[in-house]
GROMACS .gro file of N, CA and C in nm:
model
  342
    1UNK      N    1   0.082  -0.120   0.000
    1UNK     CA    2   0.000   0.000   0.000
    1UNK      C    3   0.086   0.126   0.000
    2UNK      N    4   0.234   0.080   0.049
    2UNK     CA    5   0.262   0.234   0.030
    2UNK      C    6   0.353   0.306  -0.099
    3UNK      N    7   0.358   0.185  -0.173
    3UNK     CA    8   0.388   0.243  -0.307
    3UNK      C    9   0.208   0.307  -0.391
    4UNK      N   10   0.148   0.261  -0.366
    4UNK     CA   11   0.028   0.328  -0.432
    4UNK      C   12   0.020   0.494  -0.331
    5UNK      N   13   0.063   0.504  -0.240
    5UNK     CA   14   0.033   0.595  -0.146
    5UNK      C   15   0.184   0.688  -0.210
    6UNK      N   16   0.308   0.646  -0.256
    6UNK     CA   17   0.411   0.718  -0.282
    6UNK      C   18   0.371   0.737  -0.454
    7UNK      N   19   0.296   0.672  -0.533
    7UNK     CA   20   0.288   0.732  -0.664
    7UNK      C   21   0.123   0.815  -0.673
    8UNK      N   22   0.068   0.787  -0.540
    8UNK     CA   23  -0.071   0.885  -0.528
    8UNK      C   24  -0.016   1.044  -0.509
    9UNK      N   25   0.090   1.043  -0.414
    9UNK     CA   26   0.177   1.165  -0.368
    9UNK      C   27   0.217   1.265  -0.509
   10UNK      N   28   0.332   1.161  -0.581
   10UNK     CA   29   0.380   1.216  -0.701
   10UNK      C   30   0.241   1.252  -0.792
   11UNK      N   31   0.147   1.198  -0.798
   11UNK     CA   32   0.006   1.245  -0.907
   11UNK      C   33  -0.035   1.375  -0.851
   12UNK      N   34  -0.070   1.361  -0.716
   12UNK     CA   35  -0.091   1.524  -0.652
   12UNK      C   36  -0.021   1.628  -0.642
   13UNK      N   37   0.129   1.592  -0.679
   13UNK     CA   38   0.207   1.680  -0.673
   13UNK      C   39   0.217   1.754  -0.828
   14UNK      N   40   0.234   1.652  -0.970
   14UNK     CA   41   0.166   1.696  -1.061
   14UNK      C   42   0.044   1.747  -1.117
   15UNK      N   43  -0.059   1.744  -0.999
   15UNK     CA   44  -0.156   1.808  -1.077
   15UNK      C   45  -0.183   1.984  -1.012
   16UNK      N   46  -0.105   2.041  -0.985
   16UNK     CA   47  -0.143   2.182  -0.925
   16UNK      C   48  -0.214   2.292  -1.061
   17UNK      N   49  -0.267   2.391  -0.964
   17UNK     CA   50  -0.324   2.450  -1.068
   17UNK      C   51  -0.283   2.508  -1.211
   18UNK      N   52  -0.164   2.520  -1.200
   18UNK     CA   53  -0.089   2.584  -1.352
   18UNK      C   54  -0.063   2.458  -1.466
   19UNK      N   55  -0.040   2.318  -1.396
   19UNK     CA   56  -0.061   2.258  -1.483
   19UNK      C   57  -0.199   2.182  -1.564
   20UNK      N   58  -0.283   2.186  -1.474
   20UNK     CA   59  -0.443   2.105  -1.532
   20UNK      C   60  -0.469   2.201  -1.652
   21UNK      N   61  -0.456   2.354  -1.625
   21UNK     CA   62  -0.533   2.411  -1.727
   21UNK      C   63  -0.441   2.441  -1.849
   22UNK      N   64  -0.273   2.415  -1.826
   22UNK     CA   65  -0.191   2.435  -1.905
   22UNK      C   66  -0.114   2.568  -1.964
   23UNK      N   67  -0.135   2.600  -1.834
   23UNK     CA   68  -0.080   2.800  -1.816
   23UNK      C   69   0.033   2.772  -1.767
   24UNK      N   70   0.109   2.672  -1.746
   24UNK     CA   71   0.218   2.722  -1.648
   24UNK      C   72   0.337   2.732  -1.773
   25UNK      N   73   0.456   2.756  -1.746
   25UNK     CA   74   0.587   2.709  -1.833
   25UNK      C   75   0.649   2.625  -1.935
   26UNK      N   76   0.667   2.607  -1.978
   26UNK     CA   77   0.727   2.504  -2.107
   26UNK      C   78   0.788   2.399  -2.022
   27UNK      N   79   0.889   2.465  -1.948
   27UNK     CA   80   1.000   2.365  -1.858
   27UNK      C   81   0.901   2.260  -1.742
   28UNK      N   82   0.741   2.295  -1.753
   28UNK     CA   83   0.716   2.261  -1.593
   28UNK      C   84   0.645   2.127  -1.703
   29UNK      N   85   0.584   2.134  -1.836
   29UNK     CA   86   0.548   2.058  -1.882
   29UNK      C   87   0.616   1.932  -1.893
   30UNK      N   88   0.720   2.010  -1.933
   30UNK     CA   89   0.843   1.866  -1.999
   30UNK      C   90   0.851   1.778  -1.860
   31UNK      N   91   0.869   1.862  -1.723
   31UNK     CA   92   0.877   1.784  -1.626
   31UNK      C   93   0.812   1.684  -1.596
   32UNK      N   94   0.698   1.768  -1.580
   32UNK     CA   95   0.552   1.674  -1.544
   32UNK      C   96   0.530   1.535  -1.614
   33UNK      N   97   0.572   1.551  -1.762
   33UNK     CA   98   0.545   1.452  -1.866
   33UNK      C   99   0.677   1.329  -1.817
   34UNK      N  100   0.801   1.371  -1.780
   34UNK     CA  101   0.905   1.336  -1.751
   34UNK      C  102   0.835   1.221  -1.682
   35UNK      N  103   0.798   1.287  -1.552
   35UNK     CA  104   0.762   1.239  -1.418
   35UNK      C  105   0.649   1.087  -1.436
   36UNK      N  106   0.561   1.181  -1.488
   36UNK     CA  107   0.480   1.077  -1.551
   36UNK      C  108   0.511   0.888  -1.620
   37UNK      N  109   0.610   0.927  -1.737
   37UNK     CA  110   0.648   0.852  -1.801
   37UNK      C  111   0.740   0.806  -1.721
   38UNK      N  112   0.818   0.840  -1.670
   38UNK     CA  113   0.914   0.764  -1.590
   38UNK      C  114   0.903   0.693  -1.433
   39UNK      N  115   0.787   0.778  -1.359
   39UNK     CA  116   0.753   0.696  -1.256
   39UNK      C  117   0.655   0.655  -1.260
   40UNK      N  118   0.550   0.762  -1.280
   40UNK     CA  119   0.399   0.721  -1.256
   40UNK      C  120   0.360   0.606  -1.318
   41UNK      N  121   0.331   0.618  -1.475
   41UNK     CA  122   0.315   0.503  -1.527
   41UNK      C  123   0.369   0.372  -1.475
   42UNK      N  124   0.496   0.354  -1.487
   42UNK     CA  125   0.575   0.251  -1.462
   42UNK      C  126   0.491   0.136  -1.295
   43UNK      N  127   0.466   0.256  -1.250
   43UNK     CA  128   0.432   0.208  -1.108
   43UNK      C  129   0.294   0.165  -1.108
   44UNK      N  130   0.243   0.264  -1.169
   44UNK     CA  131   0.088   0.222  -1.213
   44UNK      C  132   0.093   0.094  -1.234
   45UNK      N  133   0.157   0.037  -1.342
   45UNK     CA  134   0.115  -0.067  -1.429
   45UNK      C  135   0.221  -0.171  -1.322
   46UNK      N  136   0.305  -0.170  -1.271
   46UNK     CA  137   0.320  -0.266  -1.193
   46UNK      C  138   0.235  -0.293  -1.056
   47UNK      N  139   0.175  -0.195  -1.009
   47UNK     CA  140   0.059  -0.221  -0.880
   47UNK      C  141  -0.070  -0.318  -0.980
   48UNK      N  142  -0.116  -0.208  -1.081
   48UNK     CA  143  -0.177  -0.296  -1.173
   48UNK      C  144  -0.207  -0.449  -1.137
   49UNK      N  145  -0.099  -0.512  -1.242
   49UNK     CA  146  -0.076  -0.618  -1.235
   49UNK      C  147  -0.008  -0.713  -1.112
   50UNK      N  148   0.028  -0.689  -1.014
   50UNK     CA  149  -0.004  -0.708  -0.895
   50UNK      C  150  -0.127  -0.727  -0.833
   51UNK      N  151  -0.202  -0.664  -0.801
   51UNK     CA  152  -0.356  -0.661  -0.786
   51UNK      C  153  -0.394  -0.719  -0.896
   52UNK      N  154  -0.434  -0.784  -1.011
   52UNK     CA  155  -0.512  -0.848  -1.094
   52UNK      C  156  -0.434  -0.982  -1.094
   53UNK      N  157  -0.286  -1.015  -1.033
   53UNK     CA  158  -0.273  -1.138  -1.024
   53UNK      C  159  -0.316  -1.220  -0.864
   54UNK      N  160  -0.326  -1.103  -0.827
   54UNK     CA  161  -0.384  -1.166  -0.635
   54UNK      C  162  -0.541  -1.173  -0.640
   55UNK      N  163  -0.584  -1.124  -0.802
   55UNK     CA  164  -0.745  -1.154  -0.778
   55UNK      C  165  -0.768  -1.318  -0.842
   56UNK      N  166  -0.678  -1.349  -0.955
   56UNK     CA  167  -0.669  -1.457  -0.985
   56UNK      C  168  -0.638  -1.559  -0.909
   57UNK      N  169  -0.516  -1.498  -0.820
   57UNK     CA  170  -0.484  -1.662  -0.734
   57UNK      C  171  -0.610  -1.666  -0.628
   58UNK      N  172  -0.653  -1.560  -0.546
   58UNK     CA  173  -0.804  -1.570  -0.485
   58UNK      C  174  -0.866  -1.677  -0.526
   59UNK      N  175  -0.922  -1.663  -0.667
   59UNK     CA  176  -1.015  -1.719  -0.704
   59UNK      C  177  -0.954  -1.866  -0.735
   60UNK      N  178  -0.852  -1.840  -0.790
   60UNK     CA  179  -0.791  -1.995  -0.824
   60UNK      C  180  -0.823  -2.112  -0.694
   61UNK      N  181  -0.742  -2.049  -0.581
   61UNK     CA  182  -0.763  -2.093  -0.451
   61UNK      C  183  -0.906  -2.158  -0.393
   62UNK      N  184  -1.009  -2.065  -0.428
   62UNK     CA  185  -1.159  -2.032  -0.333
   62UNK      C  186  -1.169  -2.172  -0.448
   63UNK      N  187  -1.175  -2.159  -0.550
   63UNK     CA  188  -1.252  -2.255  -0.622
   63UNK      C  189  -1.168  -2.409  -0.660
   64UNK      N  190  -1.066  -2.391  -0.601
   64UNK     CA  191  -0.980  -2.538  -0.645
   64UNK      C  192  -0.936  -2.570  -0.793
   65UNK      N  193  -0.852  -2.469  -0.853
   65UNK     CA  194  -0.826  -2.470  -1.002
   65UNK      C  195  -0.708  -2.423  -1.004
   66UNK      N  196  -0.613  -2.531  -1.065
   66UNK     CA  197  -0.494  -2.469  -1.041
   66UNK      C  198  -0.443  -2.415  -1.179
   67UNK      N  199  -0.515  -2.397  -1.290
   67UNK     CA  200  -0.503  -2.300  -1.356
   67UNK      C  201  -0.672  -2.256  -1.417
   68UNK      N  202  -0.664  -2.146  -1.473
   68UNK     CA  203  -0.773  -2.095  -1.524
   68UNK      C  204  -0.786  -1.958  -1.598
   69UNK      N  205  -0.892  -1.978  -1.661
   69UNK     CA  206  -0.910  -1.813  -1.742
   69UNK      C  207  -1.003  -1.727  -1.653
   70UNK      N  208  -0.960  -1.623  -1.602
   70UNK     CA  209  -1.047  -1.556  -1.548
   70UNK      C  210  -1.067  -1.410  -1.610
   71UNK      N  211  -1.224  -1.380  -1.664
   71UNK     CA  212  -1.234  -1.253  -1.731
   71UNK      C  213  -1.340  -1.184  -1.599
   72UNK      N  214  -1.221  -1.099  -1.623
   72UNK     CA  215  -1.249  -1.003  -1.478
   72UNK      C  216  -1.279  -0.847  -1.538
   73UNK      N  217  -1.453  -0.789  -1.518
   73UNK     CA  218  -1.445  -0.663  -1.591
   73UNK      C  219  -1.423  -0.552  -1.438
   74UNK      N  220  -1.311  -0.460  -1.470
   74UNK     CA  221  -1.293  -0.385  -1.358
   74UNK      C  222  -1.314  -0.203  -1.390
   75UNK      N  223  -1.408  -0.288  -1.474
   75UNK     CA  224  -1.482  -0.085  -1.476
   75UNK      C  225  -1.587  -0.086  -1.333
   76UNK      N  226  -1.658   0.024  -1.349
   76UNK     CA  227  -1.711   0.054  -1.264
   76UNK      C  228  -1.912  -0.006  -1.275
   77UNK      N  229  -1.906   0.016  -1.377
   77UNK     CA  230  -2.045  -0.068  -1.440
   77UNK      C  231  -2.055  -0.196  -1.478
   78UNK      N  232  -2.187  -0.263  -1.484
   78UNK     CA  233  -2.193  -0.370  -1.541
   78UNK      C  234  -2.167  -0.368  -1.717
   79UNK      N  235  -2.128  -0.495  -1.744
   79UNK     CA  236  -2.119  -0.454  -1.920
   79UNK      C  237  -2.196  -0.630  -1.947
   80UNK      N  238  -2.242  -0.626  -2.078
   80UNK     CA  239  -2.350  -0.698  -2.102
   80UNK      C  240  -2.311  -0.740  -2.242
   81UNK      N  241  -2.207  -0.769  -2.303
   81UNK     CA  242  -2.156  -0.816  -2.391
   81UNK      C  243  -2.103  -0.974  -2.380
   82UNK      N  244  -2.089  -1.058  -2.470
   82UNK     CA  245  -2.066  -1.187  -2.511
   82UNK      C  246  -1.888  -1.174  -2.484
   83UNK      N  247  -1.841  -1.277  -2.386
   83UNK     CA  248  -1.663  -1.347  -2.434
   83UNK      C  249  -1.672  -1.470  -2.449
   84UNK      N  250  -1.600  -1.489  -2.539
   84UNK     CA  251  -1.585  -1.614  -2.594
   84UNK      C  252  -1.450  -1.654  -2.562
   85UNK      N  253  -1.459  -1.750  -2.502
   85UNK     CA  254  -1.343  -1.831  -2.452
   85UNK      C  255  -1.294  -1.992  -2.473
   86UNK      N  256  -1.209  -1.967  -2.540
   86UNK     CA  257  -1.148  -2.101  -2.598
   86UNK      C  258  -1.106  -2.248  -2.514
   87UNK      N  259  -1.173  -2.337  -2.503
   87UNK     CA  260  -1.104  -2.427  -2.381
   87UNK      C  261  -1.077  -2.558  -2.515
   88UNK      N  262  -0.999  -2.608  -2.430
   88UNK     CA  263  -0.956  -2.778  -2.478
   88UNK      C  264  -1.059  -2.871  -2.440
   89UNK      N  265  -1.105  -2.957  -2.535
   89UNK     CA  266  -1.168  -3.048  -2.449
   89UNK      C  267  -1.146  -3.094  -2.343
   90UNK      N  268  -1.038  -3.103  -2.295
   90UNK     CA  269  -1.013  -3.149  -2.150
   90UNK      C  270  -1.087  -3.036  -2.016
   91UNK      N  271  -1.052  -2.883  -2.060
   91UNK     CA  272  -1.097  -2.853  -1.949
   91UNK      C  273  -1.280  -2.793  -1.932
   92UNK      N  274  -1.268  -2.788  -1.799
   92UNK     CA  275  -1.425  -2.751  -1.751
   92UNK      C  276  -1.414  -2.617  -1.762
   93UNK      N  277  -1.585  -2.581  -1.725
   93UNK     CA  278  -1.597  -2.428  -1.718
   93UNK      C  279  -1.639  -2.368  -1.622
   94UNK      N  280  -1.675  -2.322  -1.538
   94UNK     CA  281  -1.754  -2.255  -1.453
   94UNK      C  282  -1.781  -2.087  -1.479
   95UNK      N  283  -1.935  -2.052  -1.438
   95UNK     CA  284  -1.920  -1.889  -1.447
   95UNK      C  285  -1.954  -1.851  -1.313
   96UNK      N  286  -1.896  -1.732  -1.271
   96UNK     CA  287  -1.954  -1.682  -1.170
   96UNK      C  288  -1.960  -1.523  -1.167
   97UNK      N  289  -2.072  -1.491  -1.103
   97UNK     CA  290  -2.072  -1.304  -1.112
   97UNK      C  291  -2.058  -1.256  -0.990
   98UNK      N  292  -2.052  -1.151  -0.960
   98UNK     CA  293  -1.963  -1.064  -0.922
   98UNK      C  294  -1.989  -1.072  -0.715
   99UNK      N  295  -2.144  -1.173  -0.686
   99UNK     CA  296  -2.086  -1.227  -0.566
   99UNK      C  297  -2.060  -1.314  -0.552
  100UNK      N  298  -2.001  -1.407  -0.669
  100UNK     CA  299  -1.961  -1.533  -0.653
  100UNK      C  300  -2.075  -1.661  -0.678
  101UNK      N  301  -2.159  -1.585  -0.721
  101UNK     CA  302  -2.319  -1.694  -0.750
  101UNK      C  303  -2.255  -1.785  -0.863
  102UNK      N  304  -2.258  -1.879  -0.883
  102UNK     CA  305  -2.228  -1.982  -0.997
  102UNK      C  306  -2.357  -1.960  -1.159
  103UNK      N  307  -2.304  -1.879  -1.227
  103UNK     CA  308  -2.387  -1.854  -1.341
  103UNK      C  309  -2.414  -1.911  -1.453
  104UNK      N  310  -2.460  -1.967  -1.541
  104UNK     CA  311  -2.489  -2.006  -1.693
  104UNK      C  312  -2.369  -2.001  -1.735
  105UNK      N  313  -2.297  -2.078  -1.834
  105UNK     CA  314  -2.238  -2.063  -1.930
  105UNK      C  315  -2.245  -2.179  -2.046
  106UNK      N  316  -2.254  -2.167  -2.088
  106UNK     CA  317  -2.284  -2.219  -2.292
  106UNK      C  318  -2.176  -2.233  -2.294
  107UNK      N  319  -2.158  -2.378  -2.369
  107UNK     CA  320  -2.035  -2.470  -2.470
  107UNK      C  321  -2.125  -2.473  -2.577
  108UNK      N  322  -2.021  -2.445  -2.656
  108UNK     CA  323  -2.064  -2.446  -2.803
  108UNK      C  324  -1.973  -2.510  -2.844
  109UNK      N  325  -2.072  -2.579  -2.934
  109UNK     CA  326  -1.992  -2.721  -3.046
  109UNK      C  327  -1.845  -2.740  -3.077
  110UNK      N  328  -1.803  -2.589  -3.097
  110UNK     CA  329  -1.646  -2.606  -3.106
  110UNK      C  330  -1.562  -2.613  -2.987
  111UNK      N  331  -1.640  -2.616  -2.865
  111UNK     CA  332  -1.537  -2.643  -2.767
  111UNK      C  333  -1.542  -2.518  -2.685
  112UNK      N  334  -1.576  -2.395  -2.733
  112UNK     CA  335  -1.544  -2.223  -2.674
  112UNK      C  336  -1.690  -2.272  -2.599
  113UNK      N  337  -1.612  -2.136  -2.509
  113UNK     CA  338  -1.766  -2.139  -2.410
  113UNK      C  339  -1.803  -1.968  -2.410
  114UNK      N  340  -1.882  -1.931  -2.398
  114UNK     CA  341  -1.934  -1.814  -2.380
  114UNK      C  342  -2.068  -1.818  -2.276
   0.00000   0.00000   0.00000
């Protein structure tokens, strides 16, 4: 938590008022962008993926699967669109939503499940 808390710091520290609206300096831009690209991001995307692999092993765990596909939507809304997911005949499927209720899922002839 306290790298999300040390690149939350650096985001607040880039966003002051001269830069959001884009009045401040040439030099403060290049910085900011600097900063950005070189820490923020970087850190972002490694907390990222950190957190989306501790949601997988969770689930791996809770459900007894020692591997699996897990499509995890982490917007803020529900979304109501079709995935199609490729399995081997060998493996099973399970669906579950978002409290863990065991849901519908369709095999189709070729093996994909959606």
């Amino acid at each position: 938590m306290s790298d999300l808390k040390t690149v939350w710091h650096k985001m607040l520290l880039n966003q002051f008022h001269d830069v959001l609206p884009g009045s401040s300096i040439e030099k403060v831009h290049v910085e900011v962008k600097e900063i950005y690209q070189k820490d923020i991001i970087p850190s972002l995307t490694l907390l990222q993926d950190d957190l989306l692999r501790r949601i997988v092993n969770k689930h791996s765990e809770k459900h007894n699967i020692e591997s699996s596909c897990l499509v995890f939507n982490s917007l803020a809304w529900e979304r109501r669109e079709v995935v199609n997911v490729p399995l081997s005949s060998s493996q099973t499927h399970s669906s579950h939503d978002k409290t863990d209720e065991l849901k519908s899922a369709q095999k189709l002839s070729n093996g994909d499940v959606i």
